[in-house]
PDB file of C-alpha atoms in Angstrom:
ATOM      1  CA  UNK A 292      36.445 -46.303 -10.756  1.00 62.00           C
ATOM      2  CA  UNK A 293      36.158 -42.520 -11.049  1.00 61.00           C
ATOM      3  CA  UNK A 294      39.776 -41.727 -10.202  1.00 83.00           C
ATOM      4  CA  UNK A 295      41.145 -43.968 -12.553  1.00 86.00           C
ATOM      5  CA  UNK A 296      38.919 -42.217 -15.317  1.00 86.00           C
ATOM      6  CA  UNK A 297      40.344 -38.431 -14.038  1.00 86.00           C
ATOM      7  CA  UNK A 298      44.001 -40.043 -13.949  1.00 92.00           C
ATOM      8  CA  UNK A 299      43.121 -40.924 -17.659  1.00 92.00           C
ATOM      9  CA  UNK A 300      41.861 -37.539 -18.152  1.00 91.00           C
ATOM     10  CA  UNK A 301      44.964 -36.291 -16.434  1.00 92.00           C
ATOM     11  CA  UNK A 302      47.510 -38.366 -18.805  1.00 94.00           C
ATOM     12  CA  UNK A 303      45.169 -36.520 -22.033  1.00 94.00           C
ATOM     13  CA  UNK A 304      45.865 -33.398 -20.773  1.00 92.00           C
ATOM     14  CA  UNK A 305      49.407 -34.251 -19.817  1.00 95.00           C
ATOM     15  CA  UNK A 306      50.547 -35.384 -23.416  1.00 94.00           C
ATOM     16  CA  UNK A 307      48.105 -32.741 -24.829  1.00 93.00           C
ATOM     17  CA  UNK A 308      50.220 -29.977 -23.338  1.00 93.00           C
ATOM     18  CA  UNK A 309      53.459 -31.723 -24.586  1.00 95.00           C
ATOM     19  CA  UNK A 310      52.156 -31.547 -28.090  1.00 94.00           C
ATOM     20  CA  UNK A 311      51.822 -35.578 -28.452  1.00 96.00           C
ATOM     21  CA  UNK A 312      48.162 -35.377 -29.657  1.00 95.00           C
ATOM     22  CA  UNK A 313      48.093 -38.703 -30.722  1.00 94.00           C
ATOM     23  CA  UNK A 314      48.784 -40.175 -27.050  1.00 95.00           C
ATOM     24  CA  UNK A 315      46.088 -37.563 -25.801  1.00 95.00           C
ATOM     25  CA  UNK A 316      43.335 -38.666 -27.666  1.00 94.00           C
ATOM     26  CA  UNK A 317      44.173 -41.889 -26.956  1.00 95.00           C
ATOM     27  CA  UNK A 318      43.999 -41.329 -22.844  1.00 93.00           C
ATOM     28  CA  UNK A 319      40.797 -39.369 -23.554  1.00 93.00           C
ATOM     29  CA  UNK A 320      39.102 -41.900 -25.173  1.00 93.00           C
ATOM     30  CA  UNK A 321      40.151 -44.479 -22.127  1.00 93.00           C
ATOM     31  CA  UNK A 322      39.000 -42.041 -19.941  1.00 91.00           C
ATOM     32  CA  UNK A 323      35.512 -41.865 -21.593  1.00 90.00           C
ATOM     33  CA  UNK A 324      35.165 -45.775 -21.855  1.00 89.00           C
ATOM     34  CA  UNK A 325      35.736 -45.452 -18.184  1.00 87.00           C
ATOM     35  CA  UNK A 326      33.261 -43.592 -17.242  1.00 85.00           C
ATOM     36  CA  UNK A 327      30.461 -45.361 -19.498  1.00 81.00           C
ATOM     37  CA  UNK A 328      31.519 -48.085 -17.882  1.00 83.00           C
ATOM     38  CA  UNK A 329      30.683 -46.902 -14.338  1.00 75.00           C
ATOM     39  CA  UNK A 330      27.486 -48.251 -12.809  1.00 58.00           C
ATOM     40  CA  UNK A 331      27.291 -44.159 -11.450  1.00 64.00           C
ATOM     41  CA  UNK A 332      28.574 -41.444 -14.576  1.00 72.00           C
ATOM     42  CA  UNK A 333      30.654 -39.433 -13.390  1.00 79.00           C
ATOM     43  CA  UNK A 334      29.577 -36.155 -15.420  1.00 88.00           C
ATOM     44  CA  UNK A 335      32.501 -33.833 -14.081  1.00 88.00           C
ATOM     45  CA  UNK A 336      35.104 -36.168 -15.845  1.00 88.00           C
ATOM     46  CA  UNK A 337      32.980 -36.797 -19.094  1.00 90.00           C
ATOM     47  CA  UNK A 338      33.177 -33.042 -19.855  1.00 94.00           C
ATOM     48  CA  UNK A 339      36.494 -32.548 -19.094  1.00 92.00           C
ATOM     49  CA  UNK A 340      37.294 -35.694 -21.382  1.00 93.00           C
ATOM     50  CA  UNK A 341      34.810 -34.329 -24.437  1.00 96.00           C
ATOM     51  CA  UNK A 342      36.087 -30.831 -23.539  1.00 96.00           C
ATOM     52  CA  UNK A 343      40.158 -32.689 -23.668  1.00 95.00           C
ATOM     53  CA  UNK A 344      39.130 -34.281 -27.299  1.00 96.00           C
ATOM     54  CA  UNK A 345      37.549 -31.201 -28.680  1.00 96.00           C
ATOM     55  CA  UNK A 346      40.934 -29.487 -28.054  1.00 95.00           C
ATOM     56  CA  UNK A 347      42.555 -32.030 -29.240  1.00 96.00           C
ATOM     57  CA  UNK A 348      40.716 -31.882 -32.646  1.00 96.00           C
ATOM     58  CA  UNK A 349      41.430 -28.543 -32.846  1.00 96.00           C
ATOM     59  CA  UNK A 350      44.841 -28.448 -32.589  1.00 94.00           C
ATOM     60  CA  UNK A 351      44.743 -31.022 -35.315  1.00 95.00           C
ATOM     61  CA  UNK A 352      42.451 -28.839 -37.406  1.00 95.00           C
ATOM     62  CA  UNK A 353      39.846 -31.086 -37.339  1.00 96.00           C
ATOM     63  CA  UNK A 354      37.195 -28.008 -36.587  1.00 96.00           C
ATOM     64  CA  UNK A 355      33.895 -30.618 -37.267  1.00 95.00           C
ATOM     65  CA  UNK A 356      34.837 -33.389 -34.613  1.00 97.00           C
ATOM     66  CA  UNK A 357      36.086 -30.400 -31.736  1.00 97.00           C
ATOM     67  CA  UNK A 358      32.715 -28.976 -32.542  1.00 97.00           C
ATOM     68  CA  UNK A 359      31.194 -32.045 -32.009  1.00 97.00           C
ATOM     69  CA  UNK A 360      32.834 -33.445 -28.982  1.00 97.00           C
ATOM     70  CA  UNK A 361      32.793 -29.219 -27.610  1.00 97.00           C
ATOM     71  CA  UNK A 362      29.199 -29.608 -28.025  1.00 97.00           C
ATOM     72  CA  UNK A 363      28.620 -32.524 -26.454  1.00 96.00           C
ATOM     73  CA  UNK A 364      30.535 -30.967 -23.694  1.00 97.00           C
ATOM     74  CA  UNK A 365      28.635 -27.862 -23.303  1.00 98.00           C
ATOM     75  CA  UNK A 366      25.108 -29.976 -22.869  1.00 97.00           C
ATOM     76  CA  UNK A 367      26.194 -32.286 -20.422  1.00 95.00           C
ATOM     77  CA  UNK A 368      27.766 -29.259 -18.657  1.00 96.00           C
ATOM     78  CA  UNK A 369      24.504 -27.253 -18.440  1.00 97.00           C
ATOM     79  CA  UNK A 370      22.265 -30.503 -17.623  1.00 95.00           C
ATOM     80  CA  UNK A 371      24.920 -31.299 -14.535  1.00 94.00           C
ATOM     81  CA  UNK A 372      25.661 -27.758 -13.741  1.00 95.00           C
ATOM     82  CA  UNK A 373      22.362 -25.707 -14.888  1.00 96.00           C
ATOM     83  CA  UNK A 374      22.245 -23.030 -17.491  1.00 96.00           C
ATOM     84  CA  UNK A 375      24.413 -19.907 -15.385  1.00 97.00           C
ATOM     85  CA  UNK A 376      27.678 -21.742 -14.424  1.00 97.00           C
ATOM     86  CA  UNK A 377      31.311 -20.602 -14.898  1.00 96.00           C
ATOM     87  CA  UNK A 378      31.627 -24.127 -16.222  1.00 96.00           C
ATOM     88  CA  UNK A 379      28.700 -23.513 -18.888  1.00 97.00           C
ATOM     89  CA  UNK A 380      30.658 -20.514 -19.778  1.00 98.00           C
ATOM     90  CA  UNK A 381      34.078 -22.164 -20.385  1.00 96.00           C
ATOM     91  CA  UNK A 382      32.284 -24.492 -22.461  1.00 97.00           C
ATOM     92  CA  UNK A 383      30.753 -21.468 -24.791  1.00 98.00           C
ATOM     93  CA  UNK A 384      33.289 -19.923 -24.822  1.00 97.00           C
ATOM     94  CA  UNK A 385      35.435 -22.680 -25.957  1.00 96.00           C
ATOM     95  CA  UNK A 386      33.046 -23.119 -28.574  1.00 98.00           C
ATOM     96  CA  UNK A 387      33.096 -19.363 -29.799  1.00 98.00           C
ATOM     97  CA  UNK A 388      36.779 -19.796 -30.107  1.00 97.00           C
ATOM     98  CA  UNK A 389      36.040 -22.954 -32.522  1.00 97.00           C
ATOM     99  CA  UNK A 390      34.155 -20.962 -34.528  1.00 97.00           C
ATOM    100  CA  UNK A 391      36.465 -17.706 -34.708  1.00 97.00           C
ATOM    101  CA  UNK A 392      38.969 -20.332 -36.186  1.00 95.00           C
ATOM    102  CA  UNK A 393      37.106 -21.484 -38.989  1.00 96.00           C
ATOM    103  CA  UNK A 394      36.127 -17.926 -39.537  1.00 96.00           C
ATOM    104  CA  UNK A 395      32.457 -18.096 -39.047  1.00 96.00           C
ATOM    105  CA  UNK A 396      32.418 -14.752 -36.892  1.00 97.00           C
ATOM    106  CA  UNK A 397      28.759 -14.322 -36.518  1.00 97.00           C
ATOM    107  CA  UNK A 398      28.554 -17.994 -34.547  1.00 98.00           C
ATOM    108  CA  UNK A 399      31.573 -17.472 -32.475  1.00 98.00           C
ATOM    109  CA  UNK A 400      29.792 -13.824 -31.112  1.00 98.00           C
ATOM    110  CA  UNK A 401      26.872 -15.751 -29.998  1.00 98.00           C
ATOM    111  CA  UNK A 402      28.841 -18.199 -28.463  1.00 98.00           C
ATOM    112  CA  UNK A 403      31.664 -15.677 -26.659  1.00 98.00           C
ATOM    113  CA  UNK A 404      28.184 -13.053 -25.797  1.00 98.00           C
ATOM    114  CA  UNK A 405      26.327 -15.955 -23.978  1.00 98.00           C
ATOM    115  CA  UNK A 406      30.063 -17.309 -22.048  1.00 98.00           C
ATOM    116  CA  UNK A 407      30.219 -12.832 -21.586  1.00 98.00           C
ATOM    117  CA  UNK A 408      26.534 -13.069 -19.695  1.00 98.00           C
ATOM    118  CA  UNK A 409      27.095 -16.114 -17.514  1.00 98.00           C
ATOM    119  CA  UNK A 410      30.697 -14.980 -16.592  1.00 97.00           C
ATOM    120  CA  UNK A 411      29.267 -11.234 -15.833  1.00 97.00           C
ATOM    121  CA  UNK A 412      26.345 -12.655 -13.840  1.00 97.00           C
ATOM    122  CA  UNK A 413      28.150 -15.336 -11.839  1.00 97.00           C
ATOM    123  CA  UNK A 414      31.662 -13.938 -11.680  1.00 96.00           C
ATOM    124  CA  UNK A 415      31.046  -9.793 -11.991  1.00 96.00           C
ATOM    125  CA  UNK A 416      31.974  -7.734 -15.023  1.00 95.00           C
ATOM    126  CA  UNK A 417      35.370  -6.832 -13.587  1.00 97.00           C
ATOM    127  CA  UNK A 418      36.783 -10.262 -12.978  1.00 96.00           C
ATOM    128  CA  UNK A 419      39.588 -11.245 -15.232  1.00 96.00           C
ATOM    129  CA  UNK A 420      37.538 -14.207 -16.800  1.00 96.00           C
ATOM    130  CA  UNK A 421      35.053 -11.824 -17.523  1.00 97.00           C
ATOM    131  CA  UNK A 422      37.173  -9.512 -19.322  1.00 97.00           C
ATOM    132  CA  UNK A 423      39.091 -12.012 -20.976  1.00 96.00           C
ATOM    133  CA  UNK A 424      36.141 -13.179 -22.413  1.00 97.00           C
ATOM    134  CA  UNK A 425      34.870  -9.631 -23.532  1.00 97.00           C
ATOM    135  CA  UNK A 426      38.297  -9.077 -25.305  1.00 97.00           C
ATOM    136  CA  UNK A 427      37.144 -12.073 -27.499  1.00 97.00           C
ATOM    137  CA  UNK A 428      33.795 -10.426 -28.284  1.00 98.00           C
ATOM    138  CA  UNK A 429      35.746  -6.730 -29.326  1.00 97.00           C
ATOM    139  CA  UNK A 430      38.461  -8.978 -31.113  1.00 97.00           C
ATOM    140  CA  UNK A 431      35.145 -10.835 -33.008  1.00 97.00           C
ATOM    141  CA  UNK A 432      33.559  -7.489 -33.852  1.00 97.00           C
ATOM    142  CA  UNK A 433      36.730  -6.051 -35.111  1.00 96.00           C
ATOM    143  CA  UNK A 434      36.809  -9.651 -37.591  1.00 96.00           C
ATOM    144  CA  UNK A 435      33.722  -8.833 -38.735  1.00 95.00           C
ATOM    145  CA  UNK A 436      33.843  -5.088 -39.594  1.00 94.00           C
ATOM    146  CA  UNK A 437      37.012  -5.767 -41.669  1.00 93.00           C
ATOM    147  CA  UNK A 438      35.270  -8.116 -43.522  1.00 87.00           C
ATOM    148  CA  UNK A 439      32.342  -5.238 -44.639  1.00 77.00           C
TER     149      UNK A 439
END
């Protein structure tokens, strides 16, 4: 049933914002089995659980499985959603943050300037998600220049 799958998702993010990333994971992944086993997928909870483990892998510095499961996130997003969403653009961005971890500054532009262009067409350049999001690209740019 879909709302036990988002109650799952709910218990990830619960424990996930408590620090117990072990329990998180562990939510997430019932959530996803879940939802594959649905006769009907329920795409809105299978990105917020890929999006859930992606953070979760991150927090445990585990940068190649977030990517992964961030990834996975962002296509089913833009399948479900279409390419100009603000979900599409939570999803890049999330993904330009991965990459600004692991230092690889020239990815993690593309990936914060695509979330900027969705965010400034959908949302307007002056809404706060917009500017949060063009604070990362400055932030980025500064990374990179110090590195010349």
């Amino acid at each position: 049933h879909p709302d036990l799958a988002m109650a799952y998702n709910n218990m990830g993010l619960t424990y996930e914002n408590i620090g117990d990333y072990v329990s998180a994971l562990e939510y997430y992944q019932q959530a996803r089995t879940i939802i594959y086993k649905e006769s009907r997928l329920d795409t809105e909870s299978l990105i917020l659980t890929y999006a859930g483990m992606g953070r979760i892998f991150s927090y445990q510095h585990a940068y190649l499985q977030a990517l992964k499961y961030a990834t996975w996130a962002l296509e089913i997003a833009k399948e479900h959603y279409g390419e100009v969403d603000p979900t599409v653009a939570d999803r890049y961005d999330n993904i330009g943050a991965l990459y600004d971890r692991t230092g690889n500054y020239n990815r993690a532009l593309d990936y914060f300037q695509q979330a900027f262009e969705i965010r400034k067409q959908v949302l307007g350049s002056k809404h706060p998600d917009t500017k949060n999001v063009q604070k990362n690209i400055e932030t980025i740019i500064q990374k990179m220049n110090e590195e010349k």
